Tab-separated table of C-alpha atoms in Angstrom:
chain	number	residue	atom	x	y	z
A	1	UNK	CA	-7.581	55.527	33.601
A	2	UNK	CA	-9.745	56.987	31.377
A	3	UNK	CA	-11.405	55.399	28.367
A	4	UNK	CA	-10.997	57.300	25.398
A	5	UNK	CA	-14.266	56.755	22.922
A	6	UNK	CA	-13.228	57.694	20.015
A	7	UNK	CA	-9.833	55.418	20.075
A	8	UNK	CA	-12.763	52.552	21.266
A	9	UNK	CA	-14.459	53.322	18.326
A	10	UNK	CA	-11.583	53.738	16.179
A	11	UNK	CA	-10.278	50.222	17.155
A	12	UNK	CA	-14.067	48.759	16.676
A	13	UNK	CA	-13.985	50.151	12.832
A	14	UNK	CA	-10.387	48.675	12.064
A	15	UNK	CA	-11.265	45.244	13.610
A	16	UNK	CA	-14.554	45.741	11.183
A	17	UNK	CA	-12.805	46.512	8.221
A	18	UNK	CA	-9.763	43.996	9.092
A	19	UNK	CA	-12.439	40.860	9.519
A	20	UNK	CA	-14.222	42.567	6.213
A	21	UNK	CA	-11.148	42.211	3.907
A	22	UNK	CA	-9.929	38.930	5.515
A	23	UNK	CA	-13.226	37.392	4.797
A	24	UNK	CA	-13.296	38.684	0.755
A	25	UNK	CA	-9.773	37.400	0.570
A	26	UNK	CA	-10.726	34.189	2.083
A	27	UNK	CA	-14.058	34.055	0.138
A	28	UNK	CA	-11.598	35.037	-3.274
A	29	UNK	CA	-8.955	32.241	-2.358
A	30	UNK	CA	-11.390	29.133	-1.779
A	31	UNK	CA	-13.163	30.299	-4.884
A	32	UNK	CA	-10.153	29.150	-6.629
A	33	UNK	CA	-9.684	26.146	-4.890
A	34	UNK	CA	-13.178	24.764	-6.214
A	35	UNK	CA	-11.940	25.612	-9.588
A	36	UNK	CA	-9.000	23.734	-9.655
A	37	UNK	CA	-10.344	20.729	-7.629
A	38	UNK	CA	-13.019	20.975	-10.247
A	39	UNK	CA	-10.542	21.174	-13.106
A	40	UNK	CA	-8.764	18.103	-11.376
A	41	UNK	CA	-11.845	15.918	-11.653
A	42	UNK	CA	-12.324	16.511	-15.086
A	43	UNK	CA	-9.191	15.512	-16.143
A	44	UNK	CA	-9.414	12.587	-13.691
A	45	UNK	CA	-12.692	11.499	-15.149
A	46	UNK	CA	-11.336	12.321	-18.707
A	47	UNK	CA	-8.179	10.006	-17.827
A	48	UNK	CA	-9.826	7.223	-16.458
A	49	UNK	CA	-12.570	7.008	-19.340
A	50	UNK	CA	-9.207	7.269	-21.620
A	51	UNK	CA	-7.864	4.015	-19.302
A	52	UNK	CA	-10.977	1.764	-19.937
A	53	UNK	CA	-11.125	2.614	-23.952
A	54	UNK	CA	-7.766	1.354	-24.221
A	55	UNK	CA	-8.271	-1.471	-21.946
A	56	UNK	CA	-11.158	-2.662	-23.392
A	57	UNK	CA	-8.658	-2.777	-26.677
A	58	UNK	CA	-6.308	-4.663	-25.946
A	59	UNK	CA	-5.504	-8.331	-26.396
A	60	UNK	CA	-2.721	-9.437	-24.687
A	61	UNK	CA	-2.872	-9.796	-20.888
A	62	UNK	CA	1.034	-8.222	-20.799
A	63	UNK	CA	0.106	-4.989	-22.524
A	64	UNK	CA	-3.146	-5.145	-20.312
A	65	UNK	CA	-0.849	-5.218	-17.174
A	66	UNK	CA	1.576	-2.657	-18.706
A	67	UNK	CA	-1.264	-0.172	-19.232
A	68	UNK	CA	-2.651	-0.791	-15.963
A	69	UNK	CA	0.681	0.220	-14.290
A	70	UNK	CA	1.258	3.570	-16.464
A	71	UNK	CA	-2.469	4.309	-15.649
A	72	UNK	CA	-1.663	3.908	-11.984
A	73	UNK	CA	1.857	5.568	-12.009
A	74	UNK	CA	0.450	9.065	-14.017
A	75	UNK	CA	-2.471	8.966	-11.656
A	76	UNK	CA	-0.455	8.747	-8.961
A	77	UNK	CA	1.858	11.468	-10.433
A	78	UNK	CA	-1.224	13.531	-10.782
A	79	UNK	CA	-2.589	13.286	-7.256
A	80	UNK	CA	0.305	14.053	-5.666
A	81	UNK	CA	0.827	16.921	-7.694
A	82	UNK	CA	-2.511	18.325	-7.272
A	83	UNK	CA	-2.379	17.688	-3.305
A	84	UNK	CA	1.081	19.990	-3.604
A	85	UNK	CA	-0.635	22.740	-5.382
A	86	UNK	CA	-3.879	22.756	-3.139
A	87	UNK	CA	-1.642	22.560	0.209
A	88	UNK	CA	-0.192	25.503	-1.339
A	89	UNK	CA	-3.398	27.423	-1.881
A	90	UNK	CA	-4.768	26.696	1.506
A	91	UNK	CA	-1.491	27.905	3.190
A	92	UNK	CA	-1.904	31.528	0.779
A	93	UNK	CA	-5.545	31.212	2.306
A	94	UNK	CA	-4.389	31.178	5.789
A	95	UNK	CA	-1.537	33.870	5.034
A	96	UNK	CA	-4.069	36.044	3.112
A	97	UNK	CA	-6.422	35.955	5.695
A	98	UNK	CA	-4.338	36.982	8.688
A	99	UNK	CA	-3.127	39.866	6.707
A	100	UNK	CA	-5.460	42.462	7.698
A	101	UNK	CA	-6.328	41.038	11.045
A	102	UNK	CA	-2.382	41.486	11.618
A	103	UNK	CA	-2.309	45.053	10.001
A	104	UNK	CA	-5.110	46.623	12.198
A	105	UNK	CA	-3.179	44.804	15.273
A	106	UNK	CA	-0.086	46.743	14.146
A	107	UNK	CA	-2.008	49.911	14.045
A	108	UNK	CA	-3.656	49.407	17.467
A	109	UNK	CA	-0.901	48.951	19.221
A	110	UNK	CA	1.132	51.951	17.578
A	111	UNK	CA	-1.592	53.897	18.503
A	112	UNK	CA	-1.773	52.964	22.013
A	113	UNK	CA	2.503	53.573	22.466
């Protein structure tokens, strides 16, 4: 069996280019994921300096409690909410990536039928 260079080479390019785009898609993707953690610690830091100023103003040890438990039930809310939406942006990270590794496999193995 011969060895054909120029499908070698051919194959050696789209591998390149595949591992090329996969890596800007992956570099685009987890981009966003350090803005919205980012955005997410903000607001956390924003909510919990919100919790302490009304805290620190109240009188009663009832409403203290009652504050306590809405701060804990939103931030809990919250959390899990923004644990959703990043398990969904690392799962388009993983499905982004593959993309073009899976599209120069596709092409490969056409070629070689």
């Amino acid at each position: 069996m011969a060895i054909n260079f120029e499908e070698y080479q051919n194959f050696g390019k789209a591998q390149l280019e595949a591992v090329q785009a996969a890596a800007t898609e992956v570099s685009k993707q987890l981009q966003a994921i350090a803005v919205e953690t980012t955005d997410y610690s903000k607001k956390s830091v924003e909510s919990g300096s919100a919790f302490v100023e009304k805290l620190l103003a109240v009188k009663e040890l009832n409403e203290a409690i009652a504050l306590q438990q809405e701060f804990a039930k939103t931030s809990y809310e919250g959390f899990v909410a923004q644990v959703t939406k990043l398990g969904e942006l690392y799962t388009n990270v993983a499905k982004e990536a593959f993309k073009p590794v899976e599209s120069a496999f596709a092409k490969v193995k056409a070629s070689a039928n």
